[in-house]
């Protein structure tokens, strides 16, 4: 008789009971517990093998650097917060400033951090106070009328060399008549002084009125642009000291001083200007009898005034409502006094510069070469004749 053996189906090869047995019999339960324990033991063994295997450590390469970074960060933070000296609170309202005292066994001069030495708090506060009291210097506005002649380059360069030594700010306004010449522009560009080159478009019929119209052009420019400073008329043929321009910034409204002039005969010197008691003008000094009828005996280069008088008359309570200009309708030599009468009422509004008016600060010399022709471009076209030849 043939017998048939049933084999376990592949789908149920993991069941805990034997073939033909009851699924919930005691024998099947005990066999299932044994199978479960064997499976757990195999999992634990595989986990321990994976942790000890060096190839398995590649799964988390970021953990070790993270732990090192946290450790070094903690050490650096503790070292940075550790105080190496004592901090004393400062008495008073200001408690934001403090001083770090070094240990008692180290001298103060030897303490330094990266080459920066400690500075005393009192000395630093004193320097800050001195910086707060710095007052900006006034602008000195120098007005120079000029025209083309043989000595023009010499005169302009001499004035420019003086202005270069004056402490800034200085503005040099040079006014020409008719048109701006190339020669004058070249001279001004090479001086190194801040300048403005203006042109007087007025038709000047006489040489006497040339300087009057050129100065008025500069005054219109100052009034139009509201330049704030001290205005001074400096002709190009005069000689000036550096002390004069340094004294101009001390003027509040109107300042004047004596001027030494060379007589037209070239044989004597003439002194013209104020007589002062301290900074107060008490009289005038002049040697020319023809000018004694003037109200103020002063040369054109012997006074300076505040530029705000031109464009802010209400500040100074100026009596004249019309613009302050020089007049070309008066006789020669009276332009100065008629102009000053528009700026001040009397000597009480004037200041003597320097105190007591005891120093000559500029000279008015008549040394112009009238018979020498003006060379175009400052270049002589023909060579000079050799009086002594080389053998």
Coordinates of C-alpha atoms in Angstrom, one line a residue:
X1 CA 0.0 0.0 0.0
X2 CA 1.4 3.2 -1.1
X3 CA 1.8 6.0 1.6
X4 CA 1.6 9.8 0.9
X5 CA 3.9 12.2 2.9
X6 CA 2.8 15.9 3.1
X7 CA 5.6 18.4 3.1
X8 CA 5.5 21.8 4.7
X9 CA 4.4 24.6 2.4
X10 CA 6.9 27.3 1.7
X11 CA 4.3 29.9 2.7
X12 CA 4.1 28.5 6.2
X13 CA 7.7 27.4 6.9
X14 CA 8.0 29.9 9.8
X15 CA 5.0 28.7 11.8
X16 CA 6.0 27.6 15.3
X17 CA 4.1 24.3 15.4
X18 CA 4.9 21.1 13.6
X19 CA 3.0 19.7 10.8
X20 CA -0.2 18.3 11.9
X21 CA 0.1 19.9 15.3
X22 CA -2.4 22.3 17.0
X23 CA -1.4 25.9 16.8
X24 CA -2.2 26.7 20.4
X25 CA -1.0 23.5 22.0
X26 CA 1.6 23.7 24.9
X27 CA 4.2 22.2 22.7
X28 CA 3.7 24.7 20.0
X29 CA 3.8 27.6 22.5
X30 CA 7.1 26.5 24.0
X31 CA 8.6 26.0 20.6
X32 CA 7.6 29.5 19.6
X33 CA 9.2 31.1 22.6
X34 CA 12.4 29.2 21.8
X35 CA 12.3 30.5 18.3
X36 CA 11.7 34.1 19.4
X37 CA 14.6 34.0 21.9
X38 CA 16.9 32.6 19.2
X39 CA 15.8 35.4 16.8
X40 CA 16.4 38.2 19.5
X41 CA 19.8 36.7 20.3
X42 CA 20.8 36.8 16.6
X43 CA 19.7 40.4 16.3
X44 CA 21.8 41.5 19.4
X45 CA 24.8 39.6 18.0
X46 CA 24.5 41.3 14.7
X47 CA 24.1 44.8 16.4
X48 CA 27.3 44.3 18.5
X49 CA 29.1 43.1 15.4
X50 CA 28.0 46.2 13.5
X51 CA 29.2 48.6 16.3
X52 CA 32.6 47.0 16.5
X53 CA 33.0 46.8 12.8
X54 CA 35.1 49.9 11.5
X55 CA 33.2 50.0 8.3
X56 CA 29.9 50.7 10.1
X57 CA 31.4 53.9 11.6
X58 CA 31.0 55.6 8.2
X59 CA 27.3 55.9 8.8
X60 CA 27.8 59.0 11.2
X61 CA 31.0 61.0 10.2
X62 CA 29.7 64.3 11.6
X63 CA 29.4 63.2 15.3
X64 CA 33.1 63.3 16.3
X65 CA 33.8 66.8 14.8
X66 CA 30.6 68.1 16.4
X67 CA 31.7 66.9 19.9
X68 CA 35.2 68.4 19.4
X69 CA 33.8 71.8 18.3
X70 CA 31.5 71.9 21.3
X71 CA 34.4 71.1 23.7
X72 CA 36.8 73.7 22.3
X73 CA 34.0 76.3 22.2
X74 CA 33.2 75.7 25.9
X75 CA 36.9 76.0 26.8
X76 CA 37.4 79.2 24.9
X77 CA 34.2 80.8 26.3
X78 CA 35.4 80.0 29.9
X79 CA 38.8 81.5 29.2
X80 CA 37.3 84.6 27.7
X81 CA 35.0 85.2 30.6
X82 CA 37.8 84.7 33.2
X83 CA 38.8 88.2 34.6
X84 CA 42.6 88.8 34.9
X85 CA 42.3 92.0 36.9
X86 CA 39.9 93.9 39.2
X87 CA 37.2 96.4 37.8
X88 CA 36.6 99.4 40.0
X89 CA 33.3 101.3 39.6
X90 CA 33.8 105.0 38.9
X91 CA 32.2 107.4 41.3
X92 CA 29.8 110.0 39.8
X93 CA 26.9 110.0 37.4
X94 CA 28.8 108.5 34.5
X95 CA 29.3 104.8 35.3
X96 CA 29.8 103.6 31.7
X97 CA 33.6 104.4 31.8
X98 CA 35.7 102.1 33.8
X99 CA 39.4 101.4 34.2
X100 CA 41.1 98.0 34.2
X101 CA 43.8 97.8 36.8
X102 CA 46.7 95.3 36.2
X103 CA 48.0 93.2 39.0
X104 CA 50.0 95.0 41.7
X105 CA 53.3 93.4 40.8
X106 CA 53.3 94.8 37.3
X107 CA 54.0 98.4 36.5
X108 CA 51.5 100.4 34.5
X109 CA 54.0 101.4 31.8
X110 CA 54.7 97.8 31.0
X111 CA 51.1 96.8 30.4
X112 CA 49.9 96.8 26.7
X113 CA 47.6 94.9 24.5
X114 CA 48.7 94.3 20.9
X115 CA 51.0 97.3 21.0
X116 CA 48.3 99.8 22.1
X117 CA 49.2 101.6 25.3
X118 CA 46.7 102.7 27.9
X119 CA 45.8 106.4 28.1
X120 CA 44.7 108.2 31.2
X121 CA 41.0 108.9 31.3
X122 CA 41.5 112.5 32.5
X123 CA 43.9 113.3 29.7
X124 CA 41.6 111.8 27.0
X125 CA 38.6 113.9 28.3
X126 CA 40.8 117.0 28.2
X127 CA 41.7 116.4 24.6
X128 CA 38.0 116.0 23.7
X129 CA 37.1 119.3 25.4
X130 CA 39.9 121.1 23.5
X131 CA 38.5 119.6 20.2
X132 CA 35.0 120.9 21.0
X133 CA 36.2 124.5 21.3
X134 CA 37.9 124.5 17.8
X135 CA 36.5 127.4 15.8
X136 CA 36.7 127.3 12.0
X137 CA 38.7 130.1 10.5
X138 CA 37.0 132.9 8.5
X139 CA 37.2 133.0 4.7
X140 CA 39.6 135.7 3.4
X141 CA 38.3 137.0 0.1
X142 CA 41.1 138.9 -1.8
X143 CA 39.9 141.0 -4.8
X144 CA 42.6 141.9 -7.3
X145 CA 41.9 143.9 -10.4
X146 CA 44.5 143.5 -13.2
X147 CA 45.2 144.3 -16.8
X148 CA 47.7 143.2 -19.5
X149 CA 51.1 145.0 -19.1
X150 CA 54.8 144.1 -19.1
X151 CA 55.0 143.7 -15.3
X152 CA 51.7 141.8 -14.8
X153 CA 53.2 138.3 -14.5
X154 CA 55.7 139.6 -11.9
X155 CA 53.0 141.3 -9.9
X156 CA 50.5 138.4 -10.0
X157 CA 53.1 135.8 -9.0
X158 CA 54.3 137.9 -6.2
X159 CA 50.8 138.2 -4.7
X160 CA 50.2 134.5 -5.3
X161 CA 53.4 133.5 -3.4
X162 CA 52.2 135.5 -0.4
X163 CA 48.7 134.0 -0.5
X164 CA 50.1 130.5 -0.7
X165 CA 51.6 131.0 2.8
X166 CA 48.3 132.2 4.3
X167 CA 46.3 129.6 6.3
X168 CA 43.2 128.4 4.4
X169 CA 40.5 129.2 3.6
X170 CA 41.6 131.9 1.1
X171 CA 39.7 132.9 -2.1
X172 CA 41.5 135.0 -4.7
X173 CA 39.1 136.8 -7.1
X174 CA 41.1 138.2 -10.0
X175 CA 39.1 140.5 -12.4
X176 CA 40.2 141.4 -15.9
X177 CA 38.6 143.9 -18.2
X178 CA 37.1 143.1 -21.6
X179 CA 38.1 139.4 -21.9
X180 CA 40.0 136.8 -20.0
X181 CA 43.5 136.6 -21.3
X182 CA 45.3 133.3 -21.8
X183 CA 48.4 134.5 -20.1
X184 CA 46.5 135.4 -16.9
X185 CA 44.7 132.1 -16.9
X186 CA 48.0 130.2 -17.1
X187 CA 49.4 132.2 -14.2
X188 CA 46.4 131.5 -12.0
X189 CA 46.4 127.8 -12.7
X190 CA 50.0 127.4 -11.6
X191 CA 49.7 129.4 -8.4
X192 CA 48.2 126.6 -6.2
X193 CA 45.7 129.2 -4.7
X194 CA 41.9 128.8 -4.8
X195 CA 40.8 131.5 -7.2
X196 CA 38.0 132.7 -9.5
X197 CA 38.8 134.4 -12.7
X198 CA 36.2 137.1 -13.6
X199 CA 35.8 139.4 -16.5
X200 CA 34.4 143.0 -16.3
X201 CA 32.1 143.5 -19.3
X202 CA 31.7 147.2 -18.6
X203 CA 32.9 149.6 -21.3
X204 CA 35.7 151.5 -19.5
X205 CA 36.2 154.8 -21.2
X206 CA 39.1 156.0 -19.0
X207 CA 42.0 154.3 -17.3
X208 CA 41.0 156.0 -14.0
X209 CA 37.7 154.0 -13.8
X210 CA 39.2 150.6 -14.7
X211 CA 39.9 149.5 -11.1
X212 CA 36.5 150.9 -9.9
X213 CA 34.5 148.8 -12.4
X214 CA 36.6 145.7 -11.8
X215 CA 36.1 145.9 -8.1
X216 CA 32.4 146.3 -8.5
X217 CA 32.3 143.2 -10.6
X218 CA 33.9 141.3 -7.7
X219 CA 31.4 142.8 -5.3
X220 CA 28.5 141.7 -7.5
X221 CA 29.9 138.2 -7.5
X222 CA 30.2 138.1 -3.7
X223 CA 26.7 139.4 -3.3
X224 CA 25.2 137.0 -5.8
X225 CA 26.8 133.9 -4.3
X226 CA 26.6 135.2 -0.7
X227 CA 30.2 134.5 0.1
X228 CA 30.8 134.8 3.9
X229 CA 34.2 136.1 4.8
X230 CA 36.4 139.2 5.0
X231 CA 36.7 141.2 1.7
X232 CA 40.1 142.9 1.0
X233 CA 41.0 144.9 -2.1
X234 CA 44.6 143.9 -2.9
X235 CA 46.0 145.6 -6.0
X236 CA 48.6 143.5 -7.8
X237 CA 51.3 146.1 -7.7
X238 CA 51.4 146.4 -3.9
X239 CA 53.7 144.6 -1.4
X240 CA 52.0 142.7 1.4
X241 CA 53.2 141.0 4.6
X242 CA 51.9 137.7 5.8
X243 CA 50.9 139.2 9.1
X244 CA 48.3 141.4 7.2
X245 CA 46.3 138.4 6.0
X246 CA 46.5 136.7 9.3
X247 CA 45.1 139.8 11.0
X248 CA 42.1 140.1 8.6
X249 CA 40.3 137.2 10.4
X250 CA 40.2 139.3 13.6
X251 CA 37.9 141.9 11.9
X252 CA 34.3 141.8 13.0
X253 CA 32.7 144.5 10.8
X254 CA 35.3 147.0 9.4
X255 CA 39.0 147.1 10.0
X256 CA 41.6 149.6 8.9
X257 CA 45.4 150.2 9.2
X258 CA 48.1 152.6 8.0
X259 CA 49.7 152.1 4.6
X260 CA 53.1 153.3 3.5
X261 CA 53.2 154.8 0.0
X262 CA 56.0 156.0 -2.2
X263 CA 55.4 159.5 -3.4
X264 CA 55.1 160.0 -7.2
X265 CA 58.4 161.8 -7.2
X266 CA 60.0 158.7 -5.8
X267 CA 62.0 160.8 -3.3
X268 CA 60.0 160.3 -0.1
X269 CA 57.6 158.0 1.6
X270 CA 54.0 158.9 2.7
X271 CA 52.1 157.4 5.6
X272 CA 48.4 157.4 5.3
X273 CA 45.9 155.7 7.6
X274 CA 44.2 155.8 11.0
X275 CA 45.6 156.8 14.4
X276 CA 44.4 154.4 17.0
X277 CA 44.1 154.1 20.8
X278 CA 44.2 150.3 21.2
X279 CA 41.7 149.1 18.6
X280 CA 39.7 152.4 18.6
X281 CA 40.2 154.8 15.7
X282 CA 40.7 158.4 17.1
X283 CA 42.0 160.2 14.1
X284 CA 43.7 160.1 10.7
X285 CA 47.2 160.8 9.3
X286 CA 47.9 162.0 5.8
X287 CA 50.7 164.0 4.1
X288 CA 48.8 165.0 1.0
X289 CA 47.1 168.4 1.3
X290 CA 44.8 167.7 -1.7
X291 CA 43.2 164.8 0.2
X292 CA 42.5 166.5 3.5
X293 CA 38.9 167.2 2.4
X294 CA 38.1 163.5 2.5
X295 CA 36.0 162.1 5.3
X296 CA 38.2 159.0 5.8
X297 CA 41.9 159.2 5.0
X298 CA 42.7 155.7 4.0
X299 CA 44.2 153.9 0.9
X300 CA 42.3 151.4 -1.1
X301 CA 44.6 148.6 0.3
X302 CA 44.3 149.9 3.8
X303 CA 40.9 148.5 4.9
X304 CA 38.8 145.3 4.9
X305 CA 35.2 144.6 5.8
X306 CA 32.7 141.8 6.4
X307 CA 31.2 140.4 3.2
X308 CA 27.7 140.0 4.9
X309 CA 27.4 143.8 4.6
X310 CA 26.8 143.3 0.9
X311 CA 24.1 140.7 1.0
X312 CA 22.7 141.0 4.6
X313 CA 22.3 144.7 5.3
X314 CA 19.7 144.2 8.0
X315 CA 22.2 142.5 10.2
X316 CA 24.4 145.6 10.3
X317 CA 21.6 148.2 10.1
X318 CA 23.2 149.8 7.1
X319 CA 21.7 153.2 6.3
X320 CA 21.8 152.9 2.5
X321 CA 19.2 150.7 0.8
X322 CA 21.0 150.5 -2.5
X323 CA 23.9 148.0 -3.2
X324 CA 27.3 148.9 -1.9
X325 CA 29.5 149.8 -4.8
X326 CA 32.4 152.1 -5.7
X327 CA 31.5 155.3 -7.5
X328 CA 33.1 156.3 -10.8
X329 CA 31.6 159.7 -10.7
X330 CA 33.9 161.2 -8.0
X331 CA 37.4 162.5 -8.4
X332 CA 40.4 160.2 -8.4
X333 CA 41.4 159.6 -4.8
X334 CA 37.9 159.9 -3.4
X335 CA 36.7 156.4 -4.3
X336 CA 37.9 155.1 -1.0
X337 CA 36.1 157.5 1.3
X338 CA 32.8 157.4 -0.7
X339 CA 32.8 153.6 -0.5
X340 CA 33.6 153.5 3.2
X341 CA 30.7 156.0 3.9
X342 CA 28.3 153.3 2.6
X343 CA 29.7 150.6 4.9
X344 CA 30.1 152.5 8.3
X345 CA 28.5 155.5 9.8
X346 CA 31.6 156.8 11.6
X347 CA 34.9 155.8 13.4
X348 CA 33.0 154.0 16.2
X349 CA 32.2 151.2 13.7
X350 CA 35.9 150.7 12.8
X351 CA 38.6 148.5 14.3
X352 CA 42.3 149.3 14.3
X353 CA 44.4 146.5 12.9
X354 CA 46.8 145.6 14.6
X355 CA 46.0 147.1 18.0
X356 CA 47.3 150.7 18.3
X357 CA 47.9 150.6 14.5
X358 CA 51.6 150.6 15.2
X359 CA 52.9 148.5 12.4
X360 CA 53.1 148.9 8.6
X361 CA 51.6 145.8 7.0
X362 CA 51.7 146.7 3.3
X363 CA 53.3 149.2 0.9
X364 CA 51.8 150.9 -2.1
X365 CA 54.7 151.4 -4.6
X366 CA 54.5 153.2 -8.0
X367 CA 57.1 151.2 -9.9
X368 CA 55.2 150.2 -13.0
X369 CA 57.2 150.2 -16.3
X370 CA 55.0 152.2 -18.6
X371 CA 57.3 152.3 -21.7
X372 CA 57.9 148.5 -21.8
X373 CA 55.7 146.7 -24.3
X374 CA 53.5 143.8 -23.2
X375 CA 54.9 140.5 -24.7
X376 CA 52.1 138.2 -26.0
X377 CA 52.4 134.9 -24.2
X378 CA 55.3 136.2 -22.1
X379 CA 57.6 135.1 -25.1
X380 CA 60.0 137.5 -26.8
X381 CA 59.8 136.8 -30.5
X382 CA 63.2 138.2 -31.5
X383 CA 66.4 137.2 -29.8
X384 CA 68.3 139.9 -27.9
X385 CA 71.4 141.3 -29.5
X386 CA 74.6 140.1 -28.0
X387 CA 76.6 143.0 -26.7
X388 CA 79.6 140.9 -25.7
X389 CA 80.4 138.0 -28.0
X390 CA 82.1 134.8 -26.9
X391 CA 85.6 134.4 -28.5

